[in-house]
PDB file of C-alpha atoms in Angstrom:
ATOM      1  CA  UNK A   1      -3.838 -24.265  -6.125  1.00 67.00           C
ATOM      2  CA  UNK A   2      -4.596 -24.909  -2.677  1.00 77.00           C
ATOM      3  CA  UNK A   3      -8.117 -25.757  -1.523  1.00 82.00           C
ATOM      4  CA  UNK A   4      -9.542 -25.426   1.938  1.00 81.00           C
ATOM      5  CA  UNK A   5     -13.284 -26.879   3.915  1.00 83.00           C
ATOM      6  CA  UNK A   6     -14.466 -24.788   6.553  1.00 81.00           C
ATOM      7  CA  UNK A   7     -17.688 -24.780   8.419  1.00 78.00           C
ATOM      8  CA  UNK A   8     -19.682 -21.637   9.119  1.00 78.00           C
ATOM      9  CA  UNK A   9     -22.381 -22.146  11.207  1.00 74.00           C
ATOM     10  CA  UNK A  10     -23.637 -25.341   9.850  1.00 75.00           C
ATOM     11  CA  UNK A  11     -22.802 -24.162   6.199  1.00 79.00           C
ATOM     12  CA  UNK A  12     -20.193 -26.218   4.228  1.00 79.00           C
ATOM     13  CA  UNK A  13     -17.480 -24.106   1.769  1.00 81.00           C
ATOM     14  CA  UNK A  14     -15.089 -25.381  -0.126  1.00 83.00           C
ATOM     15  CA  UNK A  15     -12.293 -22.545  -0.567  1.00 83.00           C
ATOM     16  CA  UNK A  16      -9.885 -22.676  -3.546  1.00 85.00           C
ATOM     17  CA  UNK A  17      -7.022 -20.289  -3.568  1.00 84.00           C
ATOM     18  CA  UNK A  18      -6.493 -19.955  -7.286  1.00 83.00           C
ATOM     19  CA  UNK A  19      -3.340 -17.220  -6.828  1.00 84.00           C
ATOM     20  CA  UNK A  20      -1.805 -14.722  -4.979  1.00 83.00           C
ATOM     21  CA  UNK A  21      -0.039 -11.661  -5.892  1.00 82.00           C
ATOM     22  CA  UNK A  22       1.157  -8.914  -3.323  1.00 81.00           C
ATOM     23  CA  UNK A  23      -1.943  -8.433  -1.323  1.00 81.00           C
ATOM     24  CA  UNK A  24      -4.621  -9.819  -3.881  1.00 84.00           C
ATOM     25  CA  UNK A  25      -5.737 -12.929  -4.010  1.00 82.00           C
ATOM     26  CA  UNK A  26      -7.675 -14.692  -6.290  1.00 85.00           C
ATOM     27  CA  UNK A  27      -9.736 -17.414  -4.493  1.00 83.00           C
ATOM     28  CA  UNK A  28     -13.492 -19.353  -5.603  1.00 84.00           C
ATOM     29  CA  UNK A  29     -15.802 -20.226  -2.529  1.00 83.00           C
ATOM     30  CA  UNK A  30     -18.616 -22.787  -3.800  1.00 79.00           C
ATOM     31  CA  UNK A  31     -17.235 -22.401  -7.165  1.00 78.00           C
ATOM     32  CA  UNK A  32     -17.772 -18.356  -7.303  1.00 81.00           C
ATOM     33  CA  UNK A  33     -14.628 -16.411  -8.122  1.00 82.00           C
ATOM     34  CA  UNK A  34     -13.335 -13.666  -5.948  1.00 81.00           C
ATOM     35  CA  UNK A  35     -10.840 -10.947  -5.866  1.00 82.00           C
ATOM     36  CA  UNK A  36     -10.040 -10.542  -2.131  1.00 82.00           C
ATOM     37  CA  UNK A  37      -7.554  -7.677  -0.890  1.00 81.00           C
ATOM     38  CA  UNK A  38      -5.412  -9.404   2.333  1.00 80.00           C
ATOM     39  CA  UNK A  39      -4.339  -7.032   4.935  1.00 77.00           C
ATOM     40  CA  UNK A  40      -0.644  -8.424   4.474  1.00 74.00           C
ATOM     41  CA  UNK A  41       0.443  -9.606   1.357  1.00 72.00           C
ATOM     42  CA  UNK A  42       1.824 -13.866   2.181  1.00 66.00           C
ATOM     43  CA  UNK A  43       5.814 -14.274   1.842  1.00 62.00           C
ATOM     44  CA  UNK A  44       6.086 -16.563  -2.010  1.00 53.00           C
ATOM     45  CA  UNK A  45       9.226 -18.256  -0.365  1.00 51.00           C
ATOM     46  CA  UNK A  46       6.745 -19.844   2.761  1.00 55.00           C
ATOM     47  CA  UNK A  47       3.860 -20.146   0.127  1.00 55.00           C
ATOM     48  CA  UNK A  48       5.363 -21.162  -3.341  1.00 54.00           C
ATOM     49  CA  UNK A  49       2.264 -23.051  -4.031  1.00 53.00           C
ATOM     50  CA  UNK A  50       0.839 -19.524  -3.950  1.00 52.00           C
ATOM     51  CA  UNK A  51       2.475 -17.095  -5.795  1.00 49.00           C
ATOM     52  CA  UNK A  52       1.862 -15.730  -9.161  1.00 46.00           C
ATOM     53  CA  UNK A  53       4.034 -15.055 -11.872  1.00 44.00           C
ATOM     54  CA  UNK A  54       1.644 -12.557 -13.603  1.00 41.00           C
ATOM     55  CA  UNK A  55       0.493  -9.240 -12.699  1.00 40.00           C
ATOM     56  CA  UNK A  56      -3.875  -8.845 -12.433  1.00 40.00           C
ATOM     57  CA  UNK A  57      -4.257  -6.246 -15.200  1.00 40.00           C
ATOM     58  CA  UNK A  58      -7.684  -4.990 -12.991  1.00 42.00           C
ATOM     59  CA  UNK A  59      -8.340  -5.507  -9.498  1.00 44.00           C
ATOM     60  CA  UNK A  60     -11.992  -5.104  -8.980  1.00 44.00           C
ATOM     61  CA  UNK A  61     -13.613  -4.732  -5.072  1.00 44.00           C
ATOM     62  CA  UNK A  62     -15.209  -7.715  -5.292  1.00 45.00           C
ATOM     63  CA  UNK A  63     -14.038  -8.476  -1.523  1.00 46.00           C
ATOM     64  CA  UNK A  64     -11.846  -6.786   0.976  1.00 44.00           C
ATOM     65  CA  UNK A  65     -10.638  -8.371   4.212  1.00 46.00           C
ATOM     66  CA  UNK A  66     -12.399  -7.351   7.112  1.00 45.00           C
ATOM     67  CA  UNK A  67     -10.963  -6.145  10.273  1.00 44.00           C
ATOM     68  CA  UNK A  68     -11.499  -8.932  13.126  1.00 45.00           C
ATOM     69  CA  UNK A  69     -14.669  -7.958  15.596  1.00 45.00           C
ATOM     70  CA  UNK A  70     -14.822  -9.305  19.008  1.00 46.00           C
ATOM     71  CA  UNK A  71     -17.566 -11.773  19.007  1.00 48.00           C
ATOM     72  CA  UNK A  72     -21.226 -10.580  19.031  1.00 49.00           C
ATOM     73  CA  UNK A  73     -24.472 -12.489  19.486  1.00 51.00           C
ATOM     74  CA  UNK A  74     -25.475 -13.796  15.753  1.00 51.00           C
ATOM     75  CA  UNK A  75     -28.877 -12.416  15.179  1.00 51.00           C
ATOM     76  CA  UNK A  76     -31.256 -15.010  13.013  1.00 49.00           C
ATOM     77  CA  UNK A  77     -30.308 -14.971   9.657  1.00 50.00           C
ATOM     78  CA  UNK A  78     -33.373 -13.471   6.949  1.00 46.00           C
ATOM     79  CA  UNK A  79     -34.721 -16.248   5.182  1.00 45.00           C
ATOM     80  CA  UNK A  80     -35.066 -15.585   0.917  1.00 44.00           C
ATOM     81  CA  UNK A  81     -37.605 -13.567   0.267  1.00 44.00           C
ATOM     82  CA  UNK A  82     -39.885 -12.556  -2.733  1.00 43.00           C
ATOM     83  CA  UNK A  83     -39.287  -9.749  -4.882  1.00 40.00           C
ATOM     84  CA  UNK A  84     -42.048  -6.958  -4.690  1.00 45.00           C
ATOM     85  CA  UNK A  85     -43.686  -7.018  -8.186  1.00 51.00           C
ATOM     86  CA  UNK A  86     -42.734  -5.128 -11.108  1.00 60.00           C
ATOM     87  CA  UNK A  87     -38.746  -5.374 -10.076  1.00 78.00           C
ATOM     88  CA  UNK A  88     -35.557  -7.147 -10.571  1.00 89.00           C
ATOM     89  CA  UNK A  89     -34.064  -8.307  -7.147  1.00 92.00           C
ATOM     90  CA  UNK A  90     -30.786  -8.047  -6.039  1.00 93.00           C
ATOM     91  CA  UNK A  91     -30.034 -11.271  -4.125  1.00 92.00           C
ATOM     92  CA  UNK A  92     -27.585 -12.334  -1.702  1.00 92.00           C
ATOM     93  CA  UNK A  93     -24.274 -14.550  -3.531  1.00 91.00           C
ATOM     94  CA  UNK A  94     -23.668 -16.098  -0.428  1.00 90.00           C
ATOM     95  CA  UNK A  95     -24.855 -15.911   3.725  1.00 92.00           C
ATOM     96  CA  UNK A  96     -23.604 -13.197   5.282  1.00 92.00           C
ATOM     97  CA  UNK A  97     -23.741 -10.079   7.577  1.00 93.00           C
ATOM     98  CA  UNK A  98     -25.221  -6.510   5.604  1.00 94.00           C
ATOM     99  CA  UNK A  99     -22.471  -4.373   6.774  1.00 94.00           C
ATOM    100  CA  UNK A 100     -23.277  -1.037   4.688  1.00 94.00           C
ATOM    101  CA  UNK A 101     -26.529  -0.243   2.419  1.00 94.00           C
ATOM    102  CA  UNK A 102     -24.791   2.783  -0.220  1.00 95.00           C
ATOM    103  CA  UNK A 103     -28.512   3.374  -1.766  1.00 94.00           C
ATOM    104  CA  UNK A 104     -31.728   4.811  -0.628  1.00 94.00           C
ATOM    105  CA  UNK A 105     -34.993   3.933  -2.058  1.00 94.00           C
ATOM    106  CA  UNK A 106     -35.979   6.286  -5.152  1.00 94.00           C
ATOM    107  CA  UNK A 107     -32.056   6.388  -5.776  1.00 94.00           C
ATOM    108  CA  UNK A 108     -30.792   6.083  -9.400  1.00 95.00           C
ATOM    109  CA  UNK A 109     -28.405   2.752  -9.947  1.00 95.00           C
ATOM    110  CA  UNK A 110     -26.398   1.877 -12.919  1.00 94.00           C
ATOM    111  CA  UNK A 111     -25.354  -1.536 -13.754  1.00 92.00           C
ATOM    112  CA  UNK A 112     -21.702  -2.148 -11.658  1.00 93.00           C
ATOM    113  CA  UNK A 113     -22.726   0.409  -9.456  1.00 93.00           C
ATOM    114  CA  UNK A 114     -21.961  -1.069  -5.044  1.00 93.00           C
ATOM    115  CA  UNK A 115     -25.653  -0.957  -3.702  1.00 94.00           C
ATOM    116  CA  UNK A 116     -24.484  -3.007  -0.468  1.00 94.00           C
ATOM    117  CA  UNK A 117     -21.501  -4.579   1.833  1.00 94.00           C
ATOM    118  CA  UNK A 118     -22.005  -7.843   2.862  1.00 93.00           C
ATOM    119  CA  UNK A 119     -19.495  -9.378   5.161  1.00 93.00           C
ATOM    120  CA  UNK A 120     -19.370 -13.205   4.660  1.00 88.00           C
ATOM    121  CA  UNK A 121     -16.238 -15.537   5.769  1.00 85.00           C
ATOM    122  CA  UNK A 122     -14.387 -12.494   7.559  1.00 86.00           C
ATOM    123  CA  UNK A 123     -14.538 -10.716   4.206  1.00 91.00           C
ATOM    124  CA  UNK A 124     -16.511  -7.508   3.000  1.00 92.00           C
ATOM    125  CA  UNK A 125     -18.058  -7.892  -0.301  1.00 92.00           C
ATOM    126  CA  UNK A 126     -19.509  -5.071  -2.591  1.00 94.00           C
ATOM    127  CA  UNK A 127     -22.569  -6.612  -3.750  1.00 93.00           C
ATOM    128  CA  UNK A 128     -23.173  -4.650  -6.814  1.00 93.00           C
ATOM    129  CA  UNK A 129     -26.437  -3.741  -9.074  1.00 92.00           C
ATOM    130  CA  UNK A 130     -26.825  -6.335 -11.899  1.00 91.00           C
ATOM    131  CA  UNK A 131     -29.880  -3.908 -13.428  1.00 91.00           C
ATOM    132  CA  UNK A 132     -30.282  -0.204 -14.473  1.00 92.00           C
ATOM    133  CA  UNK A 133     -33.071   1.834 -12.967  1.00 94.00           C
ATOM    134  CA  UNK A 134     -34.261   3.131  -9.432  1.00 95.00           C
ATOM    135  CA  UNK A 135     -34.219   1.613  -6.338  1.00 94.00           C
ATOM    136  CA  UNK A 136     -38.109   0.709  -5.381  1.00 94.00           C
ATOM    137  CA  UNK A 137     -37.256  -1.065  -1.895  1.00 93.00           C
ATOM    138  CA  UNK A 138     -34.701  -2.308   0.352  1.00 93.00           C
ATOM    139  CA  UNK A 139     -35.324  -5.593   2.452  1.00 93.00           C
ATOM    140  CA  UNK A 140     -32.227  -5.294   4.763  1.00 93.00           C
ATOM    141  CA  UNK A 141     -30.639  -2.855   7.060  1.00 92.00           C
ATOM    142  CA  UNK A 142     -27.452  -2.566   8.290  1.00 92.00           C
ATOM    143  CA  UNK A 143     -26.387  -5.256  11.089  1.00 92.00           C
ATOM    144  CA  UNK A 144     -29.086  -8.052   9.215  1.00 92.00           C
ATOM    145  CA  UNK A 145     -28.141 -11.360   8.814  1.00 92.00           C
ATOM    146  CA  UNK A 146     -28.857 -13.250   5.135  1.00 91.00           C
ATOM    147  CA  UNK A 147     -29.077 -16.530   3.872  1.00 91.00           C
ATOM    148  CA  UNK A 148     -27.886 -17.358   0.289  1.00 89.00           C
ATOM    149  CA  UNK A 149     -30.431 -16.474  -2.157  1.00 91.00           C
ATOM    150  CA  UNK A 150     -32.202 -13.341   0.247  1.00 91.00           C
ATOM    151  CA  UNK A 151     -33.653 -10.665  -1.848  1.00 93.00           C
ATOM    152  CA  UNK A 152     -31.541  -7.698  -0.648  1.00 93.00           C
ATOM    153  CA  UNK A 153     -32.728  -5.282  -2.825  1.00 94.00           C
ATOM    154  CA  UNK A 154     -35.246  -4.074  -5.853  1.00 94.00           C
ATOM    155  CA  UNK A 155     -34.654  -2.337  -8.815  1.00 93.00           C
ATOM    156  CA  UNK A 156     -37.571  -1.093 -10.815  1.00 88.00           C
TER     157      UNK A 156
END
């Protein structure tokens, strides 16, 4: 396993690359796992470290590399908020960018079902519903920066 620091904007992450195979890898960030599709799958002979004997029986969308974006101006990120009464919150897993909201208030949501994109560390992840019911309110739109922790959305 190979681990990696980085720095993104002030935030520490500690980036373990548990293994590879083809174009998924399966890498923790703070200690949360992740399934993250590459855009080019690394060569085993440069990377033996890397490679995986074994075949992932299911490769869930948990993250998907990102296309690189010329630089824009960061806007301020949202700081956590409360969850409106009478719901369960969706909250953010890590700081990021909301790239896509897939729900609209009064919407239907199953548990597993992708209620938002959040782009975080170059990668898209599909933040999925961890409750069953409607959707009473979204706190984000598309373009908003997060903070670990934000209440994204509500489920009631």
């Amino acid at each position: 396993m190979k681990t990696y620091q980085y720095k993104v904007k002030g935030v520490d992450y500690e980036v373990e690359i548990a293994e590879v195979e083809g174009k998924i890898a399966k890498v923790n960030v703070n200690g949360i796992p992740f399934e993250v599709e590459m855009q080019k799958p690394i060569n085993a002979a440069k990377h033996p470290a890397l490679a995986s004997k074994a075949q992932p029986a299911v490769v869930a969308p948990a993250a998907v590399a990102a296309p690189a974006k010329p630089a824009a101006p960061a806007p301020q990120p949202q700081q956590p908020a409360a969850a409106p009464a009478g719901g369960s919150s969706i909250k953010a897993p890590l700081p990021g960018t909301v790239i896509d909201v897939k729900v609209q208030v009064g919407q239907q949501v199953n548990v597993g079902d992708t209620v938002l994109v959040l782009e975080a560390m170059k990668m898209q992840n599909n933040i999925e519903s961890e409750y069953a019911g409607k959707v009473t309110s979204i706190l984000v739109k598309q373009g908003e920066t997060v903070m670990e922790g934000a209440v994204l959305i509500t489920i009631g």
